[in-house]
Amino acid sequence: QVQLVESGGGLVQAGGSLRLSCVASASGRTFSRYPMGWFRQAPGKEREFVAARGWSGSSTYYADSVKGRFTISRDNAKNTVYLQMNSLKAEDTAVYYCAANLGVVVHTKASEYDYWGQGTQVTVSS
């Protein structure tokens, strides 16, 4: 069983930065092998893809809306994936979730991910 715990959300002014963290605990599994993703869901909207990264970083994807502002990274030794968010906008306000896919392909669809964290709220004031 994989457990994912996000942290780092909060309230920030437009133009500011936040860094989200997601720590994975995976009994009997090697977390470093799995592609990891970040998704977000704003009130009244569907969950949407933000960023995803394979274990080595050779496959990294971003939603167009965050490209150039957000960076996904991971520290496999710490079983942690990060989302550095810069130049935040009011439209970035959402609950942010990290997710793990127990395969090898890096996906951008939420349905392809097997495990999810509980989410962390990010609120950007304009």
Tab-separated table of N, CA, C and O in Angstrom, residues 2-125:
chain	number	residue	atom	x	y	z
A	2	VAL	N	0.509	2.186	-0.836
A	2	VAL	CA	1.241	3.452	-0.918
A	2	VAL	C	0.435	4.537	-0.233
A	2	VAL	O	-0.769	4.673	-0.468
A	3	GLN	N	1.082	5.284	0.634
A	3	GLN	CA	0.442	6.442	1.261
A	3	GLN	C	1.186	7.691	0.856
A	3	GLN	O	2.416	7.732	0.896
A	4	LEU	N	0.426	8.706	0.472
A	4	LEU	CA	0.987	9.978	0.033
A	4	LEU	C	0.468	11.085	0.935
A	4	LEU	O	-0.741	11.195	1.153
A	5	VAL	N	1.377	11.911	1.443
A	5	VAL	CA	0.989	12.994	2.340
A	5	VAL	C	1.557	14.304	1.810
A	5	VAL	O	2.777	14.480	1.758
A	6	GLU	N	0.652	15.214	1.430
A	6	GLU	CA	1.068	16.517	0.921
A	6	GLU	C	1.180	17.528	2.058
A	6	GLU	O	0.494	17.420	3.068
A	7	SER	N	2.009	18.537	1.827
A	7	SER	CA	2.111	19.662	2.746
A	7	SER	C	2.628	20.867	1.965
A	7	SER	O	3.059	20.737	0.816
A	8	GLY	N	2.561	22.032	2.605
A	8	GLY	CA	3.121	23.229	1.998
A	8	GLY	C	2.113	24.203	1.428
A	8	GLY	O	2.490	25.285	0.970
A	9	GLY	N	0.842	23.828	1.442
A	9	GLY	CA	-0.163	24.752	0.942
A	9	GLY	C	-0.359	25.926	1.897
A	9	GLY	O	0.184	25.959	3.001
A	10	GLY	N	-1.128	26.904	1.442
A	10	GLY	CA	-1.404	28.061	2.282
A	10	GLY	C	-1.968	29.202	1.479
A	10	GLY	O	-2.389	29.037	0.327
A	11	LEU	N	-1.968	30.364	2.101
A	11	LEU	CA	-2.481	31.591	1.493
A	11	LEU	C	-1.295	32.450	1.058
A	11	LEU	O	-0.377	32.697	1.856
A	12	VAL	N	-1.321	32.897	-0.178
A	12	VAL	CA	-0.226	33.709	-0.700
A	12	VAL	C	-0.808	34.770	-1.628
A	12	VAL	O	-1.864	34.567	-2.237
A	13	GLN	N	-0.136	35.887	-1.721
A	13	GLN	CA	-0.578	36.948	-2.621
A	13	GLN	C	-0.179	36.608	-4.058
A	13	GLN	O	0.807	35.890	-4.291
A	14	ALA	N	-0.938	37.147	-4.985
A	14	ALA	CA	-0.607	36.966	-6.395
A	14	ALA	C	0.822	37.430	-6.650
A	14	ALA	O	1.256	38.462	-6.123
A	15	GLY	N	1.542	36.647	-7.437
A	15	GLY	CA	2.941	36.930	-7.706
A	15	GLY	C	3.896	36.231	-6.758
A	15	GLY	O	5.110	36.213	-7.007
A	16	GLY	N	3.357	35.665	-5.699
A	16	GLY	CA	4.190	34.990	-4.717
A	16	GLY	C	4.511	33.555	-5.096
A	16	GLY	O	4.177	33.094	-6.195
A	17	SER	N	5.155	32.857	-4.163
A	17	SER	CA	5.606	31.485	-4.413
A	17	SER	C	5.233	30.579	-3.246
A	17	SER	O	5.107	31.027	-2.105
A	18	LEU	N	5.069	29.315	-3.575
A	18	LEU	CA	4.893	28.265	-2.587
A	18	LEU	C	5.603	27.017	-3.085
A	18	LEU	O	5.721	26.821	-4.308
A	19	ARG	N	6.034	26.177	-2.145
A	19	ARG	CA	6.560	24.876	-2.533
A	19	ARG	C	5.774	23.790	-1.816
A	19	ARG	O	5.744	23.761	-0.586
A	20	LEU	N	5.162	22.940	-2.601
A	20	LEU	CA	4.430	21.808	-2.062
A	20	LEU	C	5.350	20.596	-1.989
A	20	LEU	O	6.221	20.414	-2.842
A	21	SER	N	5.121	19.781	-0.968
A	21	SER	CA	5.872	18.540	-0.813
A	21	SER	C	4.896	17.377	-0.710
A	21	SER	O	3.777	17.533	-0.205
A	22	CYS	N	5.340	16.232	-1.154
A	22	CYS	CA	4.533	15.014	-1.045
A	22	CYS	C	5.474	13.887	-0.661
A	22	CYS	O	6.385	13.545	-1.423
A	23	VAL	N	5.250	13.339	0.530
A	23	VAL	CA	6.080	12.244	1.010
A	23	VAL	C	5.331	10.943	0.817
A	23	VAL	O	4.167	10.813	1.219
A	24	ALA	N	6.008	9.987	0.219
A	24	ALA	CA	5.399	8.687	-0.044
A	24	ALA	C	5.951	7.642	0.899
A	24	ALA	O	7.163	7.590	1.142
A	25	SER	N	5.052	6.846	1.433
A	25	SER	CA	5.477	5.668	2.177
A	25	SER	C	4.891	4.473	1.436
A	25	SER	O	3.703	4.451	1.110
A	26	ALA	N	5.759	3.516	1.174
A	26	ALA	CA	5.342	2.416	0.311
A	26	ALA	C	5.882	1.111	0.867
A	26	ALA	O	7.003	0.720	0.558
A	27	SER	N	5.055	0.484	1.691
A	27	SER	CA	5.467	-0.777	2.290
A	27	SER	C	5.704	-1.825	1.212
A	27	SER	O	4.814	-2.124	0.415
A	28	GLY	N	6.909	-2.328	1.174
A	28	GLY	CA	7.208	-3.381	0.216
A	28	GLY	C	7.429	-2.893	-1.199
A	28	GLY	O	7.581	-3.699	-2.115
A	29	ARG	N	7.416	-1.580	-1.399
A	29	ARG	CA	7.598	-1.050	-2.746
A	29	ARG	C	8.752	-0.059	-2.771
A	29	ARG	O	9.059	0.560	-1.758
A	30	THR	N	9.321	0.092	-3.939
A	30	THR	CA	10.374	1.076	-4.132
A	30	THR	C	9.753	2.292	-4.795
A	30	THR	O	9.491	2.309	-5.988
A	31	PHE	N	9.514	3.293	-4.007
A	31	PHE	CA	8.836	4.487	-4.490
A	31	PHE	C	9.571	5.125	-5.656
A	31	PHE	O	8.966	5.662	-6.569
A	32	SER	N	10.890	5.098	-5.626
A	32	SER	CA	11.677	5.822	-6.614
A	32	SER	C	11.412	5.348	-8.041
A	32	SER	O	11.741	6.033	-8.992
A	33	ARG	N	10.799	4.183	-8.207
A	33	ARG	CA	10.550	3.667	-9.551
A	33	ARG	C	9.326	4.295	-10.206
A	33	ARG	O	9.159	4.213	-11.415
A	34	TYR	N	8.445	4.864	-9.417
A	34	TYR	CA	7.128	5.223	-9.918
A	34	TYR	C	7.037	6.649	-10.433
A	34	TYR	O	7.551	7.573	-9.798
A	35	PRO	N	6.350	6.819	-11.552
A	35	PRO	CA	6.016	8.183	-11.975
A	35	PRO	C	5.106	8.844	-10.944
A	35	PRO	O	4.249	8.187	-10.345
A	36	MET	N	5.307	10.135	-10.743
A	36	MET	CA	4.514	10.896	-9.787
A	36	MET	C	3.930	12.113	-10.482
A	36	MET	O	4.555	12.687	-11.381
A	37	GLY	N	2.752	12.482	-10.033
A	37	GLY	CA	2.106	13.634	-10.639
A	37	GLY	C	1.479	14.546	-9.613
A	37	GLY	O	1.246	14.151	-8.476
A	38	TRP	N	1.227	15.771	-10.043
A	38	TRP	CA	0.458	16.736	-9.263
A	38	TRP	C	-0.778	17.120	-10.067
A	38	TRP	O	-0.693	17.364	-11.275
A	39	PHE	N	-1.890	17.163	-9.376
A	39	PHE	CA	-3.159	17.582	-9.954
A	39	PHE	C	-3.772	18.629	-9.036
A	39	PHE	O	-3.343	18.789	-7.892
A	40	ARG	N	-4.776	19.321	-9.531
A	40	ARG	CA	-5.472	20.293	-8.692
A	40	ARG	C	-6.947	20.310	-9.030
A	40	ARG	O	-7.358	19.958	-10.138
A	41	GLN	N	-7.719	20.738	-8.055
A	41	GLN	CA	-9.168	20.834	-8.254
A	41	GLN	C	-9.688	22.087	-7.576
A	41	GLN	O	-9.552	22.242	-6.358
A	42	ALA	N	-10.236	22.968	-8.386
A	42	ALA	CA	-10.850	24.187	-7.879
A	42	ALA	C	-12.337	23.930	-7.623
A	42	ALA	O	-12.917	23.013	-8.218
A	43	PRO	N	-12.965	24.720	-6.770
A	43	PRO	CA	-14.387	24.523	-6.475
A	43	PRO	C	-15.239	24.550	-7.728
A	43	PRO	O	-15.100	25.450	-8.567
A	44	GLY	N	-16.093	23.549	-7.887
A	44	GLY	CA	-16.981	23.497	-9.029
A	44	GLY	C	-16.343	23.054	-10.319
A	44	GLY	O	-16.993	23.052	-11.372
A	45	LYS	N	-15.064	22.667	-10.258
A	45	LYS	CA	-14.366	22.249	-11.475
A	45	LYS	C	-13.853	20.821	-11.335
A	45	LYS	O	-13.714	20.297	-10.232
A	46	GLU	N	-13.542	20.223	-12.464
A	46	GLU	CA	-12.975	18.879	-12.443
A	46	GLU	C	-11.495	18.939	-12.048
A	46	GLU	O	-10.833	19.962	-12.201
A	47	ARG	N	-11.023	17.808	-11.568
A	47	ARG	CA	-9.604	17.702	-11.245
A	47	ARG	C	-8.807	17.814	-12.534
A	47	ARG	O	-9.135	17.169	-13.535
A	48	GLU	N	-7.735	18.611	-12.498
A	48	GLU	CA	-6.956	18.800	-13.708
A	48	GLU	C	-5.479	18.533	-13.460
A	48	GLU	O	-4.962	18.716	-12.362
A	49	PHE	N	-4.821	18.123	-14.515
A	49	PHE	CA	-3.399	17.825	-14.475
A	49	PHE	C	-2.591	19.098	-14.308
A	49	PHE	O	-2.905	20.135	-14.907
A	50	VAL	N	-1.532	19.007	-13.505
A	50	VAL	CA	-0.616	20.133	-13.324
A	50	VAL	C	0.783	19.775	-13.839
A	50	VAL	O	1.342	20.474	-14.684
A	51	ALA	N	1.362	18.696	-13.305
A	51	ALA	CA	2.724	18.315	-13.684
A	51	ALA	C	2.936	16.849	-13.335
A	51	ALA	O	2.284	16.313	-12.448
A	52	ALA	N	3.873	16.226	-14.042
A	52	ALA	CA	4.219	14.831	-13.758
A	52	ALA	C	5.674	14.597	-14.130
A	52	ALA	O	6.217	15.254	-15.037
A	53	ARG	N	6.265	13.631	-13.435
A	53	ARG	CA	7.690	13.371	-13.642
A	53	ARG	C	7.980	11.899	-13.419
A	53	ARG	O	7.486	11.305	-12.453
A	54	GLY	N	8.797	11.331	-14.286
A	54	GLY	CA	9.253	9.971	-14.107
A	54	GLY	C	10.358	9.905	-13.058
A	54	GLY	O	10.809	10.926	-12.530
A	55	TRP	N	10.819	8.711	-12.772
A	55	TRP	CA	11.778	8.545	-11.691
A	55	TRP	C	13.100	9.224	-11.989
A	55	TRP	O	13.764	9.745	-11.091
A	56	SER	N	13.499	9.266	-13.241
A	56	SER	CA	14.798	9.838	-13.577
A	56	SER	C	14.718	11.297	-13.989
A	56	SER	O	15.733	11.977	-14.066
A	57	GLY	N	13.491	11.770	-14.236
A	57	GLY	CA	13.335	13.140	-14.698
A	57	GLY	C	13.426	13.306	-16.193
A	57	GLY	O	13.236	14.410	-16.707
A	58	SER	N	13.709	12.210	-16.911
A	58	SER	CA	13.818	12.314	-18.363
A	58	SER	C	12.464	12.569	-19.010
A	58	SER	O	12.392	13.100	-20.128
A	59	SER	N	11.411	12.169	-18.332
A	59	SER	CA	10.054	12.441	-18.813
A	59	SER	C	9.370	13.344	-17.806
A	59	SER	O	9.026	12.906	-16.711
A	60	THR	N	9.201	14.584	-18.186
A	60	THR	CA	8.557	15.568	-17.317
A	60	THR	C	7.554	16.350	-18.152
A	60	THR	O	7.883	16.798	-19.256
A	61	TYR	N	6.336	16.504	-17.615
A	61	TYR	CA	5.281	17.183	-18.349
A	61	TYR	C	4.614	18.226	-17.471
A	61	TYR	O	4.514	18.054	-16.259
A	62	TYR	N	4.146	19.282	-18.123
A	62	TYR	CA	3.434	20.352	-17.432
A	62	TYR	C	2.187	20.729	-18.214
A	62	TYR	O	2.162	20.679	-19.451
A	63	ALA	N	1.169	21.146	-17.475
A	63	ALA	CA	0.022	21.755	-18.120
A	63	ALA	C	0.450	23.097	-18.706
A	63	ALA	O	1.317	23.779	-18.145
A	64	ASP	N	-0.152	23.466	-19.813
A	64	ASP	CA	0.204	24.736	-20.449
A	64	ASP	C	0.006	25.919	-19.505
A	64	ASP	O	0.759	26.893	-19.551
A	65	SER	N	-0.982	25.815	-18.642
A	65	SER	CA	-1.321	26.927	-17.761
A	65	SER	C	-0.255	27.194	-16.701
A	65	SER	O	-0.231	28.276	-16.106
A	66	VAL	N	0.630	26.218	-16.452
A	66	VAL	CA	1.641	26.397	-15.405
A	66	VAL	C	3.060	26.368	-15.964
A	66	VAL	O	4.016	26.617	-15.221
A	67	LYS	N	3.194	26.078	-17.240
A	67	LYS	CA	4.520	25.951	-17.842
A	67	LYS	C	5.287	27.258	-17.691
A	67	LYS	O	4.767	28.335	-17.954
A	68	GLY	N	6.526	27.136	-17.233
A	68	GLY	CA	7.358	28.307	-17.024
A	68	GLY	C	7.221	28.914	-15.635
A	68	GLY	O	8.033	29.770	-15.254
A	69	ARG	N	6.211	28.498	-14.893
A	69	ARG	CA	5.990	29.025	-13.533
A	69	ARG	C	6.166	27.960	-12.466
A	69	ARG	O	6.620	28.251	-11.365
A	70	PHE	N	5.774	26.722	-12.787
A	70	PHE	CA	5.848	25.626	-11.824
A	70	PHE	C	6.963	24.663	-12.224
A	70	PHE	O	7.230	24.463	-13.413
A	71	THR	N	7.574	24.040	-11.216
A	71	THR	CA	8.608	23.041	-11.463
A	71	THR	C	8.369	21.834	-10.569
A	71	THR	O	8.248	21.988	-9.349
A	72	ILE	N	8.297	20.664	-11.172
A	72	ILE	CA	8.181	19.425	-10.401
A	72	ILE	C	9.564	18.811	-10.270
A	72	ILE	O	10.349	18.789	-11.219
A	73	SER	N	9.864	18.353	-9.079
A	73	SER	CA	11.143	17.694	-8.845
A	73	SER	C	10.917	16.583	-7.831
A	73	SER	O	9.852	16.506	-7.206
A	74	ARG	N	11.894	15.747	-7.666
A	74	ARG	CA	11.759	14.671	-6.706
A	74	ARG	C	13.112	14.327	-6.116
A	74	ARG	O	14.145	14.469	-6.772
A	75	ASP	N	13.054	13.886	-4.874
A	75	ASP	CA	14.222	13.385	-4.180
A	75	ASP	C	13.911	11.927	-3.855
A	75	ASP	O	13.225	11.627	-2.877
A	76	ASN	N	14.392	11.039	-4.681
A	76	ASN	CA	14.045	9.630	-4.516
A	76	ASN	C	14.586	9.049	-3.215
A	76	ASN	O	13.977	8.137	-2.644
A	77	ALA	N	15.699	9.566	-2.745
A	77	ALA	CA	16.257	9.076	-1.487
A	77	ALA	C	15.348	9.407	-0.310
A	77	ALA	O	15.346	8.703	0.698
A	78	LYS	N	14.580	10.487	-0.451
A	78	LYS	CA	13.673	10.915	0.615
A	78	LYS	C	12.224	10.540	0.322
A	78	LYS	O	11.324	10.917	1.070
A	79	ASN	N	12.008	9.833	-0.773
A	79	ASN	CA	10.639	9.460	-1.166
A	79	ASN	C	9.723	10.673	-1.244
A	79	ASN	O	8.566	10.626	-0.829
A	80	THR	N	10.240	11.749	-1.770
A	80	THR	CA	9.508	13.014	-1.777
A	80	THR	C	9.472	13.614	-3.177
A	80	THR	O	10.485	13.591	-3.887
A	81	VAL	N	8.310	14.127	-3.545
A	81	VAL	CA	8.171	14.882	-4.793
A	81	VAL	C	7.724	16.298	-4.417
A	81	VAL	O	6.964	16.489	-3.459
A	82	TYR	N	8.230	17.257	-5.140
A	82	TYR	CA	7.971	18.667	-4.848
A	82	TYR	C	7.277	19.338	-6.031
A	82	TYR	O	7.401	18.908	-7.181
A	83	LEU	N	6.574	20.403	-5.718
A	83	LEU	CA	6.040	21.275	-6.757
A	83	LEU	C	6.356	22.703	-6.341
A	83	LEU	O	5.760	23.237	-5.410
A	84	GLN	N	7.340	23.286	-7.008
A	84	GLN	CA	7.686	24.687	-6.776
A	84	GLN	C	6.789	25.547	-7.650
A	84	GLN	O	6.784	25.397	-8.871
A	85	MET	N	6.048	26.441	-7.012
A	85	MET	CA	5.092	27.268	-7.725
A	85	MET	C	5.494	28.731	-7.578
A	85	MET	O	5.511	29.263	-6.465
A	86	ASN	N	5.832	29.358	-8.687
A	86	ASN	CA	6.230	30.759	-8.704
A	86	ASN	C	5.225	31.579	-9.502
A	86	ASN	O	4.425	31.038	-10.273
A	87	SER	N	5.276	32.875	-9.315
A	87	SER	CA	4.391	33.792	-10.053
A	87	SER	C	2.943	33.333	-9.971
A	87	SER	O	2.228	33.259	-10.984
A	88	LEU	N	2.517	33.035	-8.775
A	88	LEU	CA	1.172	32.495	-8.597
A	88	LEU	C	0.099	33.502	-8.974
A	88	LEU	O	0.252	34.716	-8.780
A	89	LYS	N	-0.987	32.959	-9.519
A	89	LYS	CA	-2.120	33.760	-9.947
A	89	LYS	C	-3.364	33.315	-9.178
A	89	LYS	O	-3.424	32.195	-8.663
A	90	ALA	N	-4.364	34.160	-9.170
A	90	ALA	CA	-5.603	33.832	-8.476
A	90	ALA	C	-6.209	32.544	-9.033
A	90	ALA	O	-6.781	31.748	-8.278
A	91	GLU	N	-6.052	32.328	-10.319
A	91	GLU	CA	-6.617	31.126	-10.942
A	91	GLU	C	-5.874	29.844	-10.577
A	91	GLU	O	-6.306	28.753	-10.950
A	92	ASP	N	-4.769	29.959	-9.854
A	92	ASP	CA	-4.080	28.770	-9.346
A	92	ASP	C	-4.704	28.261	-8.047
A	92	ASP	O	-4.314	27.207	-7.544
A	93	THR	N	-5.647	29.008	-7.509
A	93	THR	CA	-6.307	28.603	-6.273
A	93	THR	C	-7.039	27.285	-6.463
A	93	THR	O	-7.856	27.141	-7.375
A	94	ALA	N	-6.714	26.313	-5.621
A	94	ALA	CA	-7.292	24.971	-5.741
A	94	ALA	C	-6.750	24.105	-4.615
A	94	ALA	O	-5.825	24.495	-3.897
A	95	VAL	N	-7.331	22.923	-4.480
A	95	VAL	CA	-6.727	21.875	-3.658
A	95	VAL	C	-5.766	21.113	-4.569
A	95	VAL	O	-6.157	20.686	-5.660
A	96	TYR	N	-4.540	20.968	-4.122
A	96	TYR	CA	-3.515	20.294	-4.903
A	96	TYR	C	-3.290	18.890	-4.349
A	96	TYR	O	-3.131	18.702	-3.132
A	97	TYR	N	-3.257	17.923	-5.261
A	97	TYR	CA	-3.085	16.519	-4.900
A	97	TYR	C	-1.846	15.950	-5.574
A	97	TYR	O	-1.595	16.228	-6.757
A	98	CYS	N	-1.103	15.129	-4.849
A	98	CYS	CA	-0.081	14.350	-5.525
A	98	CYS	C	-0.610	12.941	-5.744
A	98	CYS	O	-1.517	12.491	-5.040
A	99	ALA	N	-0.044	12.289	-6.724
A	99	ALA	CA	-0.530	10.972	-7.111
A	99	ALA	C	0.632	10.116	-7.592
A	99	ALA	O	1.616	10.636	-8.124
A	100	ALA	N	0.486	8.811	-7.401
A	100	ALA	CA	1.505	7.852	-7.820
A	100	ALA	C	0.910	6.863	-8.810
A	100	ALA	O	-0.219	6.393	-8.639
A	101	ASN	N	1.678	6.577	-9.828
A	101	ASN	CA	1.279	5.592	-10.833
A	101	ASN	C	2.216	4.396	-10.725
A	101	ASN	O	3.430	4.564	-10.786
A	102	LEU	N	1.662	3.194	-10.536
A	102	LEU	CA	2.487	2.003	-10.325
A	102	LEU	C	2.920	1.363	-11.629
A	102	LEU	O	2.894	0.146	-11.790
A	103	GLY	N	3.303	2.199	-12.556
A	103	GLY	CA	3.783	1.692	-13.823
A	103	GLY	C	5.100	2.348	-14.170
A	103	GLY	O	5.854	2.753	-13.280
A	104	VAL	N	5.356	2.489	-15.455
A	104	VAL	CA	6.599	3.116	-15.889
A	104	VAL	C	6.356	4.329	-16.778
A	104	VAL	O	7.234	5.172	-16.938
A	105	VAL	N	5.147	4.410	-17.334
A	105	VAL	CA	4.842	5.513	-18.238
A	105	VAL	C	4.374	6.715	-17.426
A	105	VAL	O	3.577	6.576	-16.492
A	106	VAL	N	4.838	7.883	-17.788
A	106	VAL	CA	4.401	9.101	-17.112
A	106	VAL	C	3.115	9.583	-17.781
A	106	VAL	O	3.099	9.883	-18.969
A	107	HIS	N	2.039	9.640	-16.993
A	107	HIS	CA	0.727	9.980	-17.518
A	107	HIS	C	0.303	11.378	-17.108
A	107	HIS	O	0.747	11.908	-16.091
A	108	THR	N	-0.613	11.932	-17.894
A	108	THR	CA	-1.205	13.221	-17.549
A	108	THR	C	-2.686	13.092	-17.214
A	108	THR	O	-3.315	14.081	-16.847
A	109	LYS	N	-3.236	11.906	-17.325
A	109	LYS	CA	-4.639	11.688	-16.991
A	109	LYS	C	-4.775	11.205	-15.557
A	109	LYS	O	-4.088	10.266	-15.138
A	110	ALA	N	-5.707	11.789	-14.830
A	110	ALA	CA	-5.916	11.405	-13.444
A	110	ALA	C	-6.307	9.935	-13.321
A	110	ALA	O	-5.926	9.262	-12.361
A	111	SER	N	-7.037	9.422	-14.286
A	111	SER	CA	-7.518	8.046	-14.224
A	111	SER	C	-6.390	7.024	-14.289
A	111	SER	O	-6.585	5.858	-13.951
A	112	GLU	N	-5.206	7.437	-14.716
A	112	GLU	CA	-4.072	6.526	-14.828
A	112	GLU	C	-3.303	6.377	-13.520
A	112	GLU	O	-2.389	5.559	-13.445
A	113	TYR	N	-3.644	7.161	-12.527
A	113	TYR	CA	-2.916	7.137	-11.264
A	113	TYR	C	-3.617	6.237	-10.254
A	113	TYR	O	-4.843	6.219	-10.162
A	114	ASP	N	-2.792	5.527	-9.486
A	114	ASP	CA	-3.313	4.489	-8.602
A	114	ASP	C	-3.516	4.944	-7.163
A	114	ASP	O	-4.384	4.420	-6.461
A	115	TYR	N	-2.699	5.865	-6.702
A	115	TYR	CA	-2.778	6.315	-5.314
A	115	TYR	C	-2.759	7.841	-5.271
A	115	TYR	O	-2.086	8.490	-6.079
A	116	TRP	N	-3.502	8.363	-4.277
A	116	TRP	CA	-3.657	9.801	-4.147
A	116	TRP	C	-3.444	10.235	-2.711
A	116	TRP	O	-3.769	9.498	-1.771
A	117	GLY	N	-2.916	11.438	-2.567
A	117	GLY	CA	-2.844	12.044	-1.258
A	117	GLY	C	-4.166	12.692	-0.891
A	117	GLY	O	-5.116	12.695	-1.679
A	118	GLN	N	-4.212	13.292	0.288
A	118	GLN	CA	-5.452	13.888	0.782
A	118	GLN	C	-5.663	15.306	0.269
A	118	GLN	O	-6.753	15.853	0.384
A	119	GLY	N	-4.624	15.885	-0.279
A	119	GLY	CA	-4.717	17.223	-0.849
A	119	GLY	C	-4.269	18.305	0.121
A	119	GLY	O	-4.348	18.144	1.338
A	120	THR	N	-3.795	19.413	-0.433
A	120	THR	CA	-3.416	20.579	0.360
A	120	THR	C	-3.955	21.818	-0.346
A	120	THR	O	-3.850	21.953	-1.567
A	121	GLN	N	-4.542	22.713	0.435
A	121	GLN	CA	-5.209	23.890	-0.139
A	121	GLN	C	-4.188	24.982	-0.465
A	121	GLN	O	-3.350	25.336	0.375
A	122	VAL	N	-4.288	25.497	-1.668
A	122	VAL	CA	-3.511	26.663	-2.085
A	122	VAL	C	-4.496	27.765	-2.444
A	122	VAL	O	-5.374	27.567	-3.288
A	123	THR	N	-4.353	28.913	-1.791
A	123	THR	CA	-5.226	30.046	-2.054
A	123	THR	C	-4.357	31.241	-2.427
A	123	THR	O	-3.464	31.622	-1.659
A	124	VAL	N	-4.625	31.802	-3.588
A	124	VAL	CA	-3.868	32.951	-4.077
A	124	VAL	C	-4.797	34.150	-4.097
A	124	VAL	O	-5.821	34.144	-4.793
A	125	SER	N	-4.451	35.160	-3.329
A	125	SER	CA	-5.277	36.363	-3.271
A	125	SER	C	-4.799	37.366	-4.306
A	125	SER	O	-3.606	37.566	-4.497
